[in-house]
Short mmCIF file of C-alpha atoms in Angstrom, two decimals:
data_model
loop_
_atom_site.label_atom_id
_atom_site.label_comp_id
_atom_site.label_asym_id
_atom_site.label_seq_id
_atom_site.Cartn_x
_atom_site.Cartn_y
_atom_site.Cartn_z
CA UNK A 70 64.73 23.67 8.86
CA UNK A 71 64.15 25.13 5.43
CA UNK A 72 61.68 25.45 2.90
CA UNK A 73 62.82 24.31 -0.75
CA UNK A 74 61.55 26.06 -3.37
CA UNK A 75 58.87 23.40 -3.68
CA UNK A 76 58.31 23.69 0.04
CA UNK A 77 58.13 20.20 -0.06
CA UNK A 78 61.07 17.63 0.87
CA UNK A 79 61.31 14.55 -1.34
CA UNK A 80 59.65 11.30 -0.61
CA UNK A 81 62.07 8.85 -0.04
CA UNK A 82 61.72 4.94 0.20
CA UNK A 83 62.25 2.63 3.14
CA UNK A 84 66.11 2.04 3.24
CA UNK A 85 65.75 -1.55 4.41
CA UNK A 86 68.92 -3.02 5.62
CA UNK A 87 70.01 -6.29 4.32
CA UNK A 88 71.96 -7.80 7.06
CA UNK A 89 68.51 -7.53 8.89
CA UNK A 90 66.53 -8.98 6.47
CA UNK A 91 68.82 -12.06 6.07
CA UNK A 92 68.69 -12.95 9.39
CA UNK A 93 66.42 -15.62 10.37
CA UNK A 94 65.94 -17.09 13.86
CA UNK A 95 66.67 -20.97 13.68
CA UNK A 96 62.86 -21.57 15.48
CA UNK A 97 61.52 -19.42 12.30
CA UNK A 98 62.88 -22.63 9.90
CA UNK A 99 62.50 -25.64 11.94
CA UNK A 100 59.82 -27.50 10.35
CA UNK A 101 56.66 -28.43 12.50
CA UNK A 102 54.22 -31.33 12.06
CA UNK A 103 50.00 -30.95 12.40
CA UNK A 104 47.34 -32.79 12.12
CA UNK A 105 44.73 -30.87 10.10
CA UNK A 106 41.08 -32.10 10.23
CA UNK A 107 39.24 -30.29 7.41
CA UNK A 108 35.41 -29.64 7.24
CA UNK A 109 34.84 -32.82 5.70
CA UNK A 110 36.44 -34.67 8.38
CA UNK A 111 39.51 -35.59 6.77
CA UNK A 112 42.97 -35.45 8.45
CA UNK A 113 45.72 -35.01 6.65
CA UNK A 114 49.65 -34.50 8.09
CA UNK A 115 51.74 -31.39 7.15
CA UNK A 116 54.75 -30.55 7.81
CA UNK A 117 56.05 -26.88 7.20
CA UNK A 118 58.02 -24.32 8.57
CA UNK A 119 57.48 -22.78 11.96
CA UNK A 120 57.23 -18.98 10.14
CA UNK A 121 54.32 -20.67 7.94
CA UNK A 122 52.15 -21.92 10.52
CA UNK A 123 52.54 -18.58 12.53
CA UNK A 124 52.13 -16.41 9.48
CA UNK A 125 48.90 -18.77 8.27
CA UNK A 126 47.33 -18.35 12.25
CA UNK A 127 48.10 -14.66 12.30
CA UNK A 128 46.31 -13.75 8.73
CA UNK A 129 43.31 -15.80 9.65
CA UNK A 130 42.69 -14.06 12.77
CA UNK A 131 39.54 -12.47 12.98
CA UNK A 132 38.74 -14.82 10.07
CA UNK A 133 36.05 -17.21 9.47
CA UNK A 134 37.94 -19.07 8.23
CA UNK A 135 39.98 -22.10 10.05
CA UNK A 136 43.77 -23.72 8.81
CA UNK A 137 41.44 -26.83 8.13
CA UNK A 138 39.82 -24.56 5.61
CA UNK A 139 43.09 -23.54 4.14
CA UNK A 140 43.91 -26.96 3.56
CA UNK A 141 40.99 -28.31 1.92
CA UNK A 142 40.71 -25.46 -0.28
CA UNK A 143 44.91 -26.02 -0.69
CA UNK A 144 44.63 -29.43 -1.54
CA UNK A 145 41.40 -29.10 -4.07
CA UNK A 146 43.84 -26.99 -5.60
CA UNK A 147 46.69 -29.41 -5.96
CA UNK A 148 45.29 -32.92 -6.31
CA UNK A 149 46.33 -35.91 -5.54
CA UNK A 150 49.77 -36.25 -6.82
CA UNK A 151 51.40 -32.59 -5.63
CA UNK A 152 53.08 -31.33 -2.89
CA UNK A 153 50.65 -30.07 -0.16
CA UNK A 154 53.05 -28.54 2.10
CA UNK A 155 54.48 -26.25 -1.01
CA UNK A 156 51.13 -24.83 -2.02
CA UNK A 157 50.25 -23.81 1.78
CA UNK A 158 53.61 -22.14 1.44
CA UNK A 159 52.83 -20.31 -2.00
CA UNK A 160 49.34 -19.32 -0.16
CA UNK A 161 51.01 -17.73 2.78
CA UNK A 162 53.47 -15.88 1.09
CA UNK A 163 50.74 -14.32 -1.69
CA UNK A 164 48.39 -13.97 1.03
CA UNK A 165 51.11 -11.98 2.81
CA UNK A 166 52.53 -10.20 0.06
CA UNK A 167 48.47 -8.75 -0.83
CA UNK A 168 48.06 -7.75 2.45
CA UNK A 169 51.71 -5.77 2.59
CA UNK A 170 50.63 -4.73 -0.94
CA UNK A 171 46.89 -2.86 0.42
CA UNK A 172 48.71 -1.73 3.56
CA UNK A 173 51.28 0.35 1.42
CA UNK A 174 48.62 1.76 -0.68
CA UNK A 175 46.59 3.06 2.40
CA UNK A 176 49.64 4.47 4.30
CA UNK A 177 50.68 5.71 1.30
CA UNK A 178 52.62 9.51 0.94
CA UNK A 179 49.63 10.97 -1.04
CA UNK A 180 47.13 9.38 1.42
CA UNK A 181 48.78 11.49 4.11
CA UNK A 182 49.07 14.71 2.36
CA UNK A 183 45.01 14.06 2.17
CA UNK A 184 44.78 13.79 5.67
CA UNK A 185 46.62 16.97 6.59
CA UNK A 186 45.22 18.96 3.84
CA UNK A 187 41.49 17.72 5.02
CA UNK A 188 42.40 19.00 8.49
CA UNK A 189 40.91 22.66 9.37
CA UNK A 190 43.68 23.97 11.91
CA UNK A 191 47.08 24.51 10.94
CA UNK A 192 49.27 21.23 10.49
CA UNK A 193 52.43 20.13 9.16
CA UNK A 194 54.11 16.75 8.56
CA UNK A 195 57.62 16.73 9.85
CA UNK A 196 60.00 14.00 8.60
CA UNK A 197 63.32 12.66 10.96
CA UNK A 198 65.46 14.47 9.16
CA UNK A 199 63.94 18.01 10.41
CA UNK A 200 62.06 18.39 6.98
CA UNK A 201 58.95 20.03 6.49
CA UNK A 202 57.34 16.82 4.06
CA UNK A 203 53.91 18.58 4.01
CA UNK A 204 51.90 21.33 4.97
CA UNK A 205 47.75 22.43 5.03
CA UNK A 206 46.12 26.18 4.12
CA UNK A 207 45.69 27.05 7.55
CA UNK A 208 49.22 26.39 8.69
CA UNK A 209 50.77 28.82 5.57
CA UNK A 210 47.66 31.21 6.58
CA UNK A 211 48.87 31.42 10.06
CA UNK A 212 52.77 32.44 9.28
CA UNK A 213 51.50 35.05 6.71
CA UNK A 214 49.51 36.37 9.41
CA UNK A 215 51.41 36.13 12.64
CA UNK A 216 54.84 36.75 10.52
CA UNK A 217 53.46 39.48 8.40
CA UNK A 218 54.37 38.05 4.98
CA UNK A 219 53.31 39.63 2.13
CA UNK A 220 53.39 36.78 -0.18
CA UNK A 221 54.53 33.33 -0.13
CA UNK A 222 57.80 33.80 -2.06
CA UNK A 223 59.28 35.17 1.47
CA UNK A 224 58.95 31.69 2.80
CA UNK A 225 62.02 30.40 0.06
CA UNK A 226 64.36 32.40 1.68
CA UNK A 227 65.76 32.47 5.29
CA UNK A 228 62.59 30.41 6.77
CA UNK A 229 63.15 28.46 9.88
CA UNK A 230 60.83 26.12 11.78
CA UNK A 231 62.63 24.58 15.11
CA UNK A 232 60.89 22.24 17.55
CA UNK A 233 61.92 22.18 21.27
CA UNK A 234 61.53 18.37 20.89
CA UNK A 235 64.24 16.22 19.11
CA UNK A 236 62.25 14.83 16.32
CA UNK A 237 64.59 11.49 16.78
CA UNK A 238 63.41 11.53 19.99
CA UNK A 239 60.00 12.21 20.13
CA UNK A 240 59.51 9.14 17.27
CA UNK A 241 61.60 6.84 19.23
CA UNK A 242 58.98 8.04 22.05
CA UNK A 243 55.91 7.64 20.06
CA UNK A 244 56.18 4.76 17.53
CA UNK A 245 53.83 2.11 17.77
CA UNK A 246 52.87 2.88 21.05
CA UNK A 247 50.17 5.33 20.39
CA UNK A 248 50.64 8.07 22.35
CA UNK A 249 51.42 11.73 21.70
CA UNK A 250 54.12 14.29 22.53
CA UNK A 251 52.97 18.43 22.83
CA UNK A 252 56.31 20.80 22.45
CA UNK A 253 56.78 24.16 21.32
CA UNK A 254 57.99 25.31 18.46
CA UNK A 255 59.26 28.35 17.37
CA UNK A 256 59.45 29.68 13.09
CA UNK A 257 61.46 32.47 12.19
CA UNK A 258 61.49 34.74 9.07
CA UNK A 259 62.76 37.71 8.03
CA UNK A 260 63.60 38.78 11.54
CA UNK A 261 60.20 38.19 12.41
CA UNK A 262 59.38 35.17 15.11
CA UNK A 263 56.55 33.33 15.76
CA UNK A 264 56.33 30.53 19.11
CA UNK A 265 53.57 28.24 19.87
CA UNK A 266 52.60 25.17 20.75
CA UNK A 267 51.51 21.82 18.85
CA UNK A 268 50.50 18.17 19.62
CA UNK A 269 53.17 15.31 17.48
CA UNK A 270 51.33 12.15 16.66
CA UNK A 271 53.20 9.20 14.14
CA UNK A 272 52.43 10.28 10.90
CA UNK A 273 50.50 6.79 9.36
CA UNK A 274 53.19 6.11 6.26
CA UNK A 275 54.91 3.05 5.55
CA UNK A 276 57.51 5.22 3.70
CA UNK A 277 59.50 6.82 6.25
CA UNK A 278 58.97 7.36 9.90
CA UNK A 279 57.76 10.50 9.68
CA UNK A 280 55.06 13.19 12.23
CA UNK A 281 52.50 14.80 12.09
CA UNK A 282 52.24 18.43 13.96
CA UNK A 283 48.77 19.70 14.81
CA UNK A 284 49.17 23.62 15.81
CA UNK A 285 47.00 23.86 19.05
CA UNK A 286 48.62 27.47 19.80
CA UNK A 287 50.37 29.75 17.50
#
């Protein structure tokens, strides 16, 4: 692993795969029919999409909200003399896509470079591809001290930072289940070496799957 001249590797964007996002299972499009009973008491018949109703139930949970409340406030909106079942639809997907939108923001790139620089022990975010994405004070304090560095500029050339842990692995170990992984680690520079331990925790970014080392011995 080495430090670019930046000591920083590039952010890149989700690759998303398009074969996967075409797919759709045949029980996500078969349309369902409910009977919704707003608040006032008035039933109405709907028919949309199994993926609607789910998507509807799962952003109202924890809500105080009911489906009955979507409707009524979905058909104020439309009248008499609209389509119903497309304006639940529009709802859905713009309640879905501001949700997606406030998620990205807060596990944003910059957010996380926040959270390691705000941490007061050595820490370092590690990205799949073996790249050091970011980095804290305390962690480039410890190699100038336990690698006797006189200034940062030896870091550009011939640094290495290995992990005993596959990072493949250890993400394919920790994603969404959270849990964490401790391995050593070992970073070399100008024939000097420096081993220790840290703890590897999913690094909270909607970007790339990406962790986050906390040094707990160096």
């Amino acid at each position: 692993m080495t430090f670019s001249e930046r000591h920083l590797a590039q952010t890149d964007q989700v690759d998303l795969n398009p074969a996967a996002m075409q797919h759709v299972d045949e029980s996500d499009a078969e349309p369902k029919f409910r009977a919704v009973v707003g608040r006032g008491g008035v039933r109405r018949g709907i028919r949309l999409e199994s993926i609607y109703w789910d998507g509807l139930s799962w952003l109202l949970n924890g809500s105080r909200q009911s489906i009955g409340d979507v409707v009524e406030q979905a058909a104020a909106q439309v009248g008499g003399h609209s389509n119903l079942a497309s304006m639940l639809r529009v709802v859905a997907f713009r309640w879905m896509w501001r949700r997606l939108a406030h998620m990205e923001n807060v596990y944003s790139t910059e957010n996380l470079n926040t959270l390691i620089q705000a941490c007061p022990t050595p820490a370092i975010v590690l990205t799949k591809d073996k790249k050091i994405q970011f980095f804290n004070e305390p962690f480039m304090t410890m190699l100038k001290q336990r690698l006797v560095l006189g200034n940062i500029a030896q870091l550009s050339s011939g640094f290495r930072f290995v992990l005993d842990t596959q990072i493949d692995e250890a993400i394919l170990g920790l994603a969404g289940k959270g849990k964490m992984v401790t391995t050593g680690f070992t970073a070399t520079c100008a024939g000097k070496q420096l081993t220790g331990q840290m703890n590897l925790a999913m690094a909270p970014s909607h970007q790339k799957q990406m962790v986050i080392g906390y040094v707990v011995r160096g």
